[in-house]
Amino acid sequence: MANREKNKKILLELVKLPENNCCADCGAADPDWASCKLGIFVCLTCSGTHRNLPTISRIKSIRLDFWDDELVQFMKANGNCSAKNFYEKCVPVFYYRPHPHDCEVLREQWIRAKYERMEFTEEKTERPYTADVYEGMLWKKGRDNGQFLERKFVLSVHDFTLKYYKEDESKGPKATIYVKNLNATFQPEKIGHAHGLQITYCVEDHTRNLFVYHKNGQEIVNWFNAIRAVRHAYLKTAFPTASDVDIIPWISRNYLKEGYMEKTGPLQREPFKKRWFILDSMDRKLLYFKTQLDAIELGVVFIGSENHGYSVRECVPKGTRGNKWKCGVIVETPDRQFVFMCEQERDQREWVEALKTVISKPMMPQDYTSKTPKPISVDESEYKTAWDSTLRGHCWTVYRVKRLSTRDILFKGKFGGM
């Protein structure tokens, strides 16, 4: 007969091992659950998806449930590392592996791809998201009326484009988007659909958003990974000497912080207006839109480093008018002072912390062309360090480093914008 306390102790010791102390599926720390069919330890959130796969996985609490001796021995013989070596043997380098705070559809489809469809147990010449051309129907939000309508999308690795069409395809694509400056990120809450995907790209120095979804979770995740596959192919072509370790963070990214703030004009005498802000830490940009589902940004604030005169702090501005919110954030730049108002103190703290994260990072060579109204003095040793530590240094040819401005930097190609 099984010894309940003895087996519980064994399980608690197993889950403390370095190879088992994080969720096998999302990497969350200190998992309290296990699949006694797969021999893995998982977190509470991922255990929910496993419960929906009863023929493949069986979930038990390692603290509360009763475990037979045979099941405990099975867990000892397997574990997360063993399962990873089998179920994740051939995951494509571009394929997105979910993190603890990612949305449900990403977690679910990752788990189903591993254990139900067994997509990564062996090398496959064909996967849907690795095709040279990936096409299908997505529900896209209209720019003017806000309605979601079905549109055909075509993603091609041959010319590195994403195209979408209206009803009459004979008239050609409604839009052709080049993947060189494209980003895709899941936004279920913002879009109002569990499978909502935001596609962002640049057109004539303006940021443009597309909001899409598919009713099938597997299909929208296939689209997401197809976009990542083409982005990876583009980056490998543009920067042949860059390693995958350097490239992967640039394939797609989540934004550091989003939310509403009130904003005033440059004179700080204009009435405050409510705007939706997005902080893109990779490009050092604070973009703002009229609403969270606007197609085109109203403006952008470049966020430089502390060494070049940028700072952020909490404040309680006096003499402002038109603002309903009272929790202020001041961003100082070499050119002007920006004043934003947050609704809650929590929002205020989060924005200040997020902006400090960007400001604390050293500026990279390419950042100086993002916004340089005045020449910027740069220490040569600082510049060399930046050069060595950034992927985008692979494509830059710099002829003068003592004084940098858009005229001082001559380059063969700009990352994401060749």
CSV table of C-alpha atoms in Angstrom, one decimal:
chain,number,residue,atom,x,y,z
A,1,MET,CA,0.0,0.0,0.0
A,2,ALA,CA,1.3,3.5,-0.9
A,3,ASN,CA,2.6,5.7,1.8
A,4,ARG,CA,0.9,9.0,1.3
A,5,GLU,CA,3.3,11.2,3.2
A,6,LYS,CA,6.4,9.4,1.9
A,7,ASN,CA,5.3,9.8,-1.7
A,8,LYS,CA,4.4,13.5,-1.2
A,9,LYS,CA,7.9,14.1,0.2
A,10,ILE,CA,9.4,12.4,-2.9
A,11,LEU,CA,7.3,14.5,-5.2
A,12,LEU,CA,8.2,17.7,-3.4
A,13,GLU,CA,11.9,16.8,-3.6
A,14,LEU,CA,11.5,16.1,-7.3
A,15,VAL,CA,9.9,19.4,-8.1
A,16,LYS,CA,12.8,21.2,-6.4
A,17,LEU,CA,15.3,19.8,-8.8
A,18,PRO,CA,16.7,22.4,-11.3
A,19,GLU,CA,15.2,20.5,-14.2
A,20,ASN,CA,11.7,20.4,-12.6
A,21,ASN,CA,11.4,23.7,-10.7
A,22,CYS,CA,9.7,25.5,-13.5
A,23,CYS,CA,6.6,24.7,-15.4
A,24,ALA,CA,7.3,22.4,-18.4
A,25,ASP,CA,5.2,24.5,-20.7
A,26,CYS,CA,5.5,28.2,-19.8
A,27,GLY,CA,8.5,28.3,-17.4
A,28,ALA,CA,6.5,29.6,-14.4
A,29,ALA,CA,8.4,29.0,-11.2
A,30,ASP,CA,7.5,26.5,-8.4
A,31,PRO,CA,4.9,24.3,-10.2
A,32,ASP,CA,2.4,22.6,-7.8
A,33,TRP,CA,0.8,20.3,-10.3
A,34,ALA,CA,1.9,17.3,-12.4
A,35,SER,CA,0.8,15.2,-15.3
A,36,CYS,CA,1.2,11.6,-14.2
A,37,LYS,CA,0.7,10.4,-17.8
A,38,LEU,CA,3.4,12.6,-19.3
A,39,GLY,CA,5.7,12.7,-16.3
A,40,ILE,CA,6.0,16.5,-16.1
A,41,PHE,CA,5.5,19.3,-13.6
A,42,VAL,CA,3.3,22.2,-14.6
A,43,CYS,CA,1.8,25.4,-13.1
A,44,LEU,CA,-1.8,25.9,-12.2
A,45,THR,CA,-2.6,27.8,-15.4
A,46,CYS,CA,-1.1,25.3,-17.8
A,47,SER,CA,-2.7,22.4,-15.8
A,48,GLY,CA,-6.1,23.8,-17.0
A,49,THR,CA,-5.2,23.0,-20.7
A,50,HIS,CA,-3.9,19.6,-19.7
A,51,ARG,CA,-7.3,18.8,-18.1
A,52,ASN,CA,-8.9,19.4,-21.5
A,53,LEU,CA,-6.7,16.6,-22.9
A,54,PRO,CA,-7.8,13.6,-20.9
A,55,THR,CA,-6.6,11.0,-23.3
A,56,ILE,CA,-3.1,12.4,-23.3
A,57,SER,CA,-2.6,14.0,-19.9
A,58,ARG,CA,-3.9,13.5,-16.3
A,59,ILE,CA,-3.4,16.2,-13.8
A,60,LYS,CA,-2.8,15.7,-10.1
A,61,SER,CA,-1.7,18.1,-7.3
A,62,ILE,CA,1.6,17.1,-5.9
A,63,ARG,CA,0.5,18.4,-2.4
A,64,LEU,CA,-3.1,17.5,-2.1
A,65,ASP,CA,-3.8,14.4,-4.2
A,66,PHE,CA,-3.1,10.8,-3.4
A,67,TRP,CA,-0.3,9.2,-5.5
A,68,ASP,CA,0.3,5.5,-6.0
A,69,ASP,CA,3.8,4.2,-5.8
A,70,GLU,CA,3.9,3.4,-9.5
A,71,LEU,CA,3.0,6.9,-10.5
A,72,VAL,CA,5.7,8.4,-8.2
A,73,GLN,CA,8.2,6.0,-9.8
A,74,PHE,CA,7.0,7.1,-13.2
A,75,MET,CA,7.6,10.8,-12.3
A,76,LYS,CA,11.1,9.9,-11.0
A,77,ALA,CA,11.9,8.1,-14.2
A,78,ASN,CA,10.8,11.0,-16.4
A,79,GLY,CA,10.5,14.7,-15.4
A,80,ASN,CA,10.5,17.9,-17.4
A,81,CYS,CA,14.0,17.6,-18.9
A,82,SER,CA,13.2,14.1,-20.3
A,83,ALA,CA,9.9,15.3,-21.7
A,84,LYS,CA,11.5,18.4,-23.3
A,85,ASN,CA,14.1,16.3,-25.0
A,86,PHE,CA,11.4,14.2,-26.6
A,87,TYR,CA,8.4,16.6,-27.2
A,88,GLU,CA,10.5,19.7,-28.1
A,89,LYS,CA,13.3,18.0,-30.0
A,90,CYS,CA,12.6,19.8,-33.3
A,91,VAL,CA,11.0,23.1,-32.4
A,92,PRO,CA,11.7,25.6,-35.2
A,93,VAL,CA,14.0,28.4,-34.0
A,94,PHE,CA,11.4,31.1,-34.8
A,95,TYR,CA,8.5,29.3,-33.1
A,96,TYR,CA,7.2,31.3,-30.1
A,97,ARG,CA,7.5,29.5,-26.8
A,98,PRO,CA,5.0,31.0,-24.3
A,99,HIS,CA,6.0,32.8,-21.1
A,100,PRO,CA,4.1,32.8,-17.8
A,101,HIS,CA,2.1,36.0,-18.6
A,102,ASP,CA,1.2,35.2,-22.2
A,103,CYS,CA,-2.4,34.9,-23.2
A,104,GLU,CA,-4.4,31.6,-23.0
A,105,VAL,CA,-4.5,30.8,-26.8
A,106,LEU,CA,-0.6,30.9,-27.0
A,107,ARG,CA,-0.3,28.5,-24.0
A,108,GLU,CA,-3.1,26.2,-25.2
A,109,GLN,CA,-1.8,25.8,-28.7
A,110,TRP,CA,1.8,25.3,-27.5
A,111,ILE,CA,0.6,22.5,-25.3
A,112,ARG,CA,-1.6,20.9,-27.9
A,113,ALA,CA,1.2,21.2,-30.5
A,114,LYS,CA,3.6,19.4,-28.2
A,115,TYR,CA,1.5,16.6,-26.8
A,116,GLU,CA,-1.6,16.3,-28.9
A,117,ARG,CA,-0.3,17.0,-32.4
A,118,MET,CA,3.3,16.0,-31.6
A,119,GLU,CA,4.6,18.6,-34.0
A,120,PHE,CA,8.2,18.8,-32.7
A,121,THR,CA,9.1,15.2,-32.0
A,122,GLU,CA,10.9,14.8,-35.4
A,123,GLU,CA,12.0,16.9,-38.3
A,124,LYS,CA,9.1,17.6,-40.6
A,125,THR,CA,9.7,19.0,-44.1
A,126,GLU,CA,6.3,20.7,-44.0
A,127,ARG,CA,4.4,22.5,-41.2
A,128,PRO,CA,1.6,25.0,-42.1
A,129,TYR,CA,3.5,28.0,-40.7
A,130,THR,CA,6.8,27.1,-42.6
A,131,ALA,CA,5.2,27.3,-46.0
A,132,ASP,CA,6.7,29.8,-48.5
A,133,VAL,CA,3.3,31.2,-49.0
A,134,TYR,CA,0.7,31.1,-46.2
A,135,GLU,CA,-2.8,32.4,-46.9
A,136,GLY,CA,-6.3,32.3,-45.4
A,137,MET,CA,-9.1,34.4,-44.1
A,138,LEU,CA,-8.9,36.6,-41.0
A,139,TRP,CA,-11.5,38.9,-39.4
A,140,LYS,CA,-10.1,42.4,-39.8
A,141,LYS,CA,-11.3,45.6,-38.0
A,142,GLY,CA,-12.4,48.3,-40.4
A,143,ARG,CA,-10.5,51.6,-39.9
A,144,ASP,CA,-13.6,53.8,-40.1
A,145,ASN,CA,-16.7,51.9,-39.0
A,146,GLY,CA,-15.0,49.6,-36.5
A,147,GLN,CA,-16.7,46.5,-37.8
A,148,PHE,CA,-14.7,43.3,-38.2
A,149,LEU,CA,-15.0,41.9,-41.8
A,150,GLU,CA,-13.5,38.7,-43.3
A,151,ARG,CA,-10.5,39.5,-45.5
A,152,LYS,CA,-8.1,37.3,-47.3
A,153,PHE,CA,-4.5,37.6,-46.2
A,154,VAL,CA,-1.4,36.3,-48.1
A,155,LEU,CA,2.0,36.1,-46.4
A,156,SER,CA,5.0,35.4,-48.7
A,157,VAL,CA,8.6,34.7,-48.0
A,158,HIS,CA,9.5,35.3,-51.6
A,159,ASP,CA,9.1,39.1,-51.4
A,160,PHE,CA,8.8,39.4,-47.6
A,161,THR,CA,5.3,40.8,-47.7
A,162,LEU,CA,1.9,40.5,-46.1
A,163,LYS,CA,-1.0,41.4,-48.3
A,164,TYR,CA,-4.7,41.6,-47.7
A,165,TYR,CA,-7.6,41.8,-50.1
A,166,LYS,CA,-11.2,43.1,-50.1
A,167,GLU,CA,-14.0,41.2,-51.7
A,168,ASP,CA,-12.8,41.6,-55.3
A,169,GLU,CA,-9.3,40.1,-55.5
A,170,SER,CA,-9.0,40.9,-59.2
A,171,LYS,CA,-8.4,44.6,-58.2
A,172,GLY,CA,-5.3,43.6,-56.4
A,173,PRO,CA,-4.4,43.8,-52.7
A,174,LYS,CA,-5.9,46.5,-50.5
A,175,ALA,CA,-2.5,46.8,-48.8
A,176,THR,CA,1.0,45.4,-49.2
A,177,ILE,CA,3.0,45.4,-45.9
A,178,TYR,CA,6.7,44.7,-45.9
A,179,VAL,CA,7.8,42.5,-43.0
A,180,LYS,CA,11.0,44.4,-42.6
A,181,ASN,CA,9.3,46.7,-40.0
A,182,LEU,CA,6.4,44.6,-39.0
A,183,ASN,CA,5.5,43.4,-35.5
A,184,ALA,CA,2.8,41.0,-34.3
A,185,THR,CA,1.5,40.7,-30.8
A,186,PHE,CA,-1.5,39.1,-29.2
A,187,GLN,CA,-4.0,41.6,-27.7
A,188,PRO,CA,-7.1,39.7,-26.7
A,189,GLU,CA,-8.4,42.2,-24.1
A,190,LYS,CA,-7.8,45.2,-26.3
A,191,ILE,CA,-9.5,43.6,-29.4
A,192,GLY,CA,-12.2,42.0,-27.4
A,193,HIS,CA,-11.6,38.5,-28.7
A,194,ALA,CA,-9.6,35.6,-27.2
A,195,HIS,CA,-7.7,35.2,-30.4
A,196,GLY,CA,-7.1,38.9,-31.1
A,197,LEU,CA,-3.8,39.7,-32.9
A,198,GLN,CA,-2.4,43.2,-33.4
A,199,ILE,CA,-0.1,43.7,-36.5
A,200,THR,CA,1.9,46.9,-36.4
A,201,TYR,CA,4.0,48.4,-39.2
A,202,CYS,CA,5.4,51.6,-40.6
A,203,VAL,CA,4.1,53.6,-43.6
A,204,GLU,CA,5.8,56.9,-44.6
A,205,ASP,CA,7.2,57.4,-41.0
A,206,HIS,CA,3.8,56.7,-39.4
A,207,THR,CA,2.9,53.7,-37.4
A,208,ARG,CA,-0.1,51.8,-38.6
A,209,ASN,CA,-2.1,49.1,-36.7
A,210,LEU,CA,-4.2,46.2,-38.1
A,211,PHE,CA,-6.4,44.3,-35.6
A,212,VAL,CA,-7.4,40.8,-36.6
A,213,TYR,CA,-8.6,37.5,-35.2
A,214,HIS,CA,-9.6,34.0,-36.3
A,215,LYS,CA,-12.3,31.9,-34.7
A,216,ASN,CA,-10.0,28.9,-34.5
A,217,GLY,CA,-7.2,29.1,-31.9
A,218,GLN,CA,-4.8,26.9,-33.8
A,219,GLU,CA,-5.2,28.9,-37.0
A,220,ILE,CA,-4.4,32.3,-35.4
A,221,VAL,CA,-1.4,30.9,-33.7
A,222,ASN,CA,-0.3,29.4,-37.0
A,223,TRP,CA,-0.6,32.9,-38.5
A,224,PHE,CA,1.5,34.3,-35.7
A,225,ASN,CA,4.2,31.8,-36.2
A,226,ALA,CA,4.1,32.1,-39.9
A,227,ILE,CA,4.7,35.8,-39.5
A,228,ARG,CA,7.6,35.0,-37.2
A,229,ALA,CA,9.0,32.5,-39.7
A,230,VAL,CA,9.0,35.1,-42.5
A,231,ARG,CA,10.5,37.8,-40.2
A,232,HIS,CA,13.2,35.3,-39.3
A,233,ALA,CA,13.9,34.6,-42.9
A,234,TYR,CA,14.1,38.3,-43.7
A,235,LEU,CA,16.5,39.1,-40.8
A,236,LYS,CA,18.7,36.2,-41.8
A,237,THR,CA,18.8,37.5,-45.3
A,238,ALA,CA,19.4,41.1,-44.2
A,239,PHE,CA,22.0,40.2,-41.6
A,240,PRO,CA,23.7,37.0,-42.7
A,241,THR,CA,26.5,37.2,-40.0
A,242,ALA,CA,24.0,37.6,-37.1
A,243,SER,CA,23.3,34.6,-35.0
A,244,ASP,CA,19.9,33.3,-34.1
A,245,VAL,CA,20.5,34.4,-30.5
A,246,ASP,CA,20.8,37.9,-31.7
A,247,ILE,CA,17.9,37.8,-34.2
A,248,ILE,CA,15.2,36.0,-32.1
A,249,PRO,CA,14.3,39.0,-29.9
A,250,TRP,CA,13.7,41.1,-33.0
A,251,ILE,CA,11.3,38.7,-34.7
A,252,SER,CA,8.3,39.9,-32.7
A,253,ARG,CA,7.9,41.6,-29.3
A,254,ASN,CA,5.4,42.6,-26.7
A,255,TYR,CA,5.2,46.2,-25.8
A,256,LEU,CA,6.6,47.2,-22.4
A,257,LYS,CA,3.6,49.2,-21.3
A,258,GLU,CA,0.2,50.3,-22.8
A,259,GLY,CA,-2.7,52.4,-21.4
A,260,TYR,CA,-4.5,55.7,-21.3
A,261,MET,CA,-3.0,58.9,-20.1
A,262,GLU,CA,-4.0,62.5,-20.5
A,263,LYS,CA,-1.6,64.7,-22.6
A,264,THR,CA,-1.3,68.4,-23.1
A,265,GLY,CA,0.5,70.4,-25.7
A,266,PRO,CA,4.1,71.8,-25.9
A,267,LEU,CA,3.1,75.1,-24.1
A,268,GLN,CA,1.4,73.2,-21.3
A,269,ARG,CA,-1.5,75.6,-21.5
A,270,GLU,CA,-3.5,73.6,-23.9
A,271,PRO,CA,-6.4,71.5,-22.5
A,272,PHE,CA,-5.4,67.9,-21.6
A,273,LYS,CA,-6.8,65.2,-23.9
A,274,LYS,CA,-7.1,61.5,-23.2
A,275,ARG,CA,-4.9,59.4,-25.4
A,276,TRP,CA,-3.9,55.7,-25.7
A,277,PHE,CA,-0.1,55.3,-25.2
A,278,ILE,CA,2.2,52.4,-26.3
A,279,LEU,CA,5.8,52.2,-25.1
A,280,ASP,CA,8.0,50.3,-27.5
A,281,SER,CA,11.2,49.7,-25.6
A,282,MET,CA,13.1,48.1,-28.5
A,283,ASP,CA,12.6,51.2,-30.7
A,284,ARG,CA,12.7,53.6,-27.8
A,285,LYS,CA,9.3,55.1,-28.8
A,286,LEU,CA,6.3,56.3,-26.9
A,287,LEU,CA,3.5,56.3,-29.4
A,288,TYR,CA,0.1,57.8,-28.7
A,289,PHE,CA,-3.3,57.2,-30.4
A,290,LYS,CA,-6.8,58.7,-30.0
A,291,THR,CA,-8.2,55.3,-28.8
A,292,GLN,CA,-6.7,51.9,-28.2
A,293,LEU,CA,-8.0,50.6,-31.5
A,294,ASP,CA,-7.0,53.5,-33.8
A,295,ALA,CA,-5.3,52.5,-37.0
A,296,ILE,CA,-2.8,55.4,-37.2
A,297,GLU,CA,-0.8,57.0,-34.4
A,298,LEU,CA,-1.2,60.7,-33.7
A,299,GLY,CA,2.4,61.3,-32.6
A,300,VAL,CA,5.5,59.7,-31.1
A,301,VAL,CA,8.0,60.8,-28.4
A,302,PHE,CA,11.5,59.5,-28.7
A,303,ILE,CA,12.8,58.2,-25.3
A,304,GLY,CA,16.6,58.6,-25.2
A,305,SER,CA,19.0,57.7,-22.4
A,306,GLU,CA,19.8,59.5,-19.1
A,307,ASN,CA,23.3,60.3,-20.4
A,308,HIS,CA,21.7,62.4,-23.2
A,309,GLY,CA,19.3,64.5,-21.1
A,310,TYR,CA,16.3,62.2,-20.7
A,311,SER,CA,14.5,61.7,-17.4
A,312,VAL,CA,11.2,60.8,-15.9
A,313,ARG,CA,9.5,61.5,-12.5
A,314,GLU,CA,6.2,61.6,-10.8
A,315,CYS,CA,4.7,65.0,-10.2
A,316,VAL,CA,1.6,67.0,-9.2
A,317,PRO,CA,1.5,69.7,-11.8
A,318,LYS,CA,0.1,73.1,-10.8
A,319,GLY,CA,-1.8,75.5,-13.1
A,320,THR,CA,-2.9,72.8,-15.5
A,321,ARG,CA,-6.4,72.9,-17.0
A,322,GLY,CA,-8.8,70.4,-18.5
A,323,ASN,CA,-7.2,67.4,-16.9
A,324,LYS,CA,-9.6,65.0,-15.1
A,325,TRP,CA,-6.8,62.9,-13.7
A,326,LYS,CA,-4.4,64.1,-11.0
A,327,CYS,CA,-1.4,61.7,-11.0
A,328,GLY,CA,1.3,63.4,-13.1
A,329,VAL,CA,4.3,62.0,-15.0
A,330,ILE,CA,6.9,64.4,-16.4
A,331,VAL,CA,9.3,63.3,-19.2
A,332,GLU,CA,12.2,65.6,-19.7
A,333,THR,CA,13.9,65.5,-23.1
A,334,PRO,CA,16.7,67.8,-24.5
A,335,ASP,CA,14.0,69.7,-26.5
A,336,ARG,CA,11.0,70.0,-24.2
A,337,GLN,CA,9.1,68.8,-21.2
A,338,PHE,CA,6.2,66.4,-21.6
A,339,VAL,CA,3.4,66.3,-19.0
A,340,PHE,CA,1.1,63.3,-18.8
A,341,MET,CA,-1.7,62.6,-16.3
A,342,CYS,CA,-2.7,59.1,-15.0
A,343,GLU,CA,-6.0,58.1,-13.5
A,344,GLN,CA,-4.6,56.1,-10.6
A,345,GLU,CA,-1.3,56.3,-8.5
A,346,ARG,CA,-0.7,52.7,-9.6
A,347,ASP,CA,-0.8,53.7,-13.2
A,348,GLN,CA,1.5,56.6,-12.5
A,349,ARG,CA,4.1,54.3,-10.8
A,350,GLU,CA,3.9,51.7,-13.6
A,351,TRP,CA,4.5,54.3,-16.3
A,352,VAL,CA,7.4,55.9,-14.4
A,353,GLU,CA,9.0,52.5,-13.9
A,354,ALA,CA,8.5,51.5,-17.5
A,355,LEU,CA,10.0,54.8,-18.8
A,356,LYS,CA,12.9,54.5,-16.4
A,357,THR,CA,13.6,51.0,-17.8
A,358,VAL,CA,14.1,52.5,-21.3
A,359,ILE,CA,15.9,55.6,-20.2
A,360,SER,CA,18.4,53.5,-18.2
A,361,LYS,CA,19.4,51.6,-21.3
A,362,PRO,CA,22.4,53.0,-23.3
A,363,MET,CA,21.5,54.3,-26.7
A,364,MET,CA,22.7,52.2,-29.7
A,365,PRO,CA,24.2,53.6,-32.9
A,366,GLN,CA,21.0,53.4,-34.8
A,367,ASP,CA,19.0,55.2,-32.1
A,368,TYR,CA,20.8,58.4,-33.1
A,369,THR,CA,18.9,58.5,-36.4
A,370,SER,CA,15.5,58.0,-34.8
A,371,LYS,CA,15.4,61.6,-33.5
A,372,THR,CA,18.4,63.9,-33.6
A,373,PRO,CA,17.2,67.5,-33.9
A,374,LYS,CA,20.6,68.6,-32.5
A,375,PRO,CA,24.1,66.9,-32.8
A,376,ILE,CA,24.8,64.7,-29.8
A,377,SER,CA,28.2,64.4,-28.2
A,378,VAL,CA,29.2,60.8,-27.6
A,379,ASP,CA,32.2,59.4,-25.8
A,380,GLU,CA,34.0,57.1,-28.2
A,381,SER,CA,34.4,54.3,-25.7
A,382,GLU,CA,30.7,54.4,-24.9
A,383,TYR,CA,30.0,54.3,-28.7
A,384,LYS,CA,32.3,51.3,-29.1
A,385,THR,CA,30.5,49.5,-26.3
A,386,ALA,CA,27.2,50.1,-27.8
A,387,TRP,CA,28.4,48.9,-31.2
A,388,ASP,CA,29.7,45.6,-29.7
A,389,SER,CA,26.5,44.9,-27.7
A,390,THR,CA,23.8,45.4,-30.3
A,391,LEU,CA,22.7,43.2,-33.1
A,392,ARG,CA,22.0,46.2,-35.3
A,393,GLY,CA,25.7,47.0,-35.3
A,394,HIS,CA,26.1,44.2,-37.8
A,395,CYS,CA,24.8,46.5,-40.6
A,396,TRP,CA,26.3,49.9,-39.7
A,397,THR,CA,29.3,51.5,-41.3
A,398,VAL,CA,30.3,54.5,-39.3
A,399,TYR,CA,32.9,57.0,-40.5
A,400,ARG,CA,32.9,59.5,-37.6
A,401,VAL,CA,32.2,58.8,-33.9
A,402,LYS,CA,33.3,61.9,-32.0
A,403,ARG,CA,30.2,63.8,-33.0
A,404,LEU,CA,27.0,62.0,-34.1
A,405,SER,CA,24.1,63.4,-36.0
A,406,THR,CA,22.0,62.1,-38.9
A,407,ARG,CA,24.7,63.6,-41.2
A,408,ASP,CA,27.6,61.9,-39.4
A,409,ILE,CA,26.3,58.4,-39.7
A,410,LEU,CA,26.6,56.8,-43.2
A,411,PHE,CA,25.1,53.3,-43.3
A,412,LYS,CA,24.5,50.5,-45.7
A,413,GLY,CA,21.2,49.6,-44.1
A,414,LYS,CA,19.2,50.3,-41.0
A,415,PHE,CA,17.9,47.4,-39.0
A,416,GLY,CA,14.2,46.8,-39.8
A,417,GLY,CA,14.2,49.5,-42.4
A,418,MET,CA,16.5,48.5,-45.3
